[in-house]
Amino acid sequence: MYLYMMNDSSAEEWSSHYRLALQDKDTKVMHLMETDDQLDLTTKQGEVYVYEAIDAVASFTGGGYVVLNNIPVTEEGRAEFEDRFMNRARKVEDEPGFIAIRVLRPLNSDTYVIMTVWQSEQNFTDWQQSQAYGHAHRKRDASEGITQQKPSIFPRPSFVTTFLIQ
């Protein structure tokens, strides 16, 4: 499964494809398109990010609050990073208000995206304060954790972006 993210200006060219519009608090709009086919992007204008979903749970067509955890990873660190996520605790799926998750491998950048979809922002905040969140992230900063690996597999800090499904 492939997921395409594009800004508002490039979305016009994709009007014949299914897409989901996301809006952030500053009214910036991003469009998502999920398909089983890898599309040829050579004729498309604008900024389009292409991902392969290496883990996907549930559909996000009816959700409300989308969290994108953007994690830059070095080429050498990709296998380890993906292994960690493929062997994750899988506790988020049982949290109240959880709708869907995608672990997205970048095909035209170095930034992985962990996308979770929630019924509301409060559901996401509650998960961050839950025991399940603590369990899922308990080893991250430990000596054997992924953030302590030397050399680091993270060339830049990660960052989070949030959107509402329009």
Coordinates of C-alpha atoms in Angstrom, one line a residue, residues 80 84 138-150:
E80 CA 17.0 -1.2 12.5
R84 CA 11.8 -1.7 16.0
R138 CA 10.0 2.6 27.9
K139 CA 13.2 1.5 26.1
R140 CA 13.6 4.4 23.8
D141 CA 16.1 6.3 25.9
A142 CA 17.6 3.3 27.7
S143 CA 21.2 2.3 26.9
E144 CA 19.9 -0.4 24.5
G145 CA 17.2 2.0 23.1
I146 CA 17.1 3.4 19.6
T147 CA 17.9 7.0 20.6
Q148 CA 21.1 5.9 22.3
Q149 CA 22.6 4.1 19.3
K150 CA 26.1 5.3 18.2

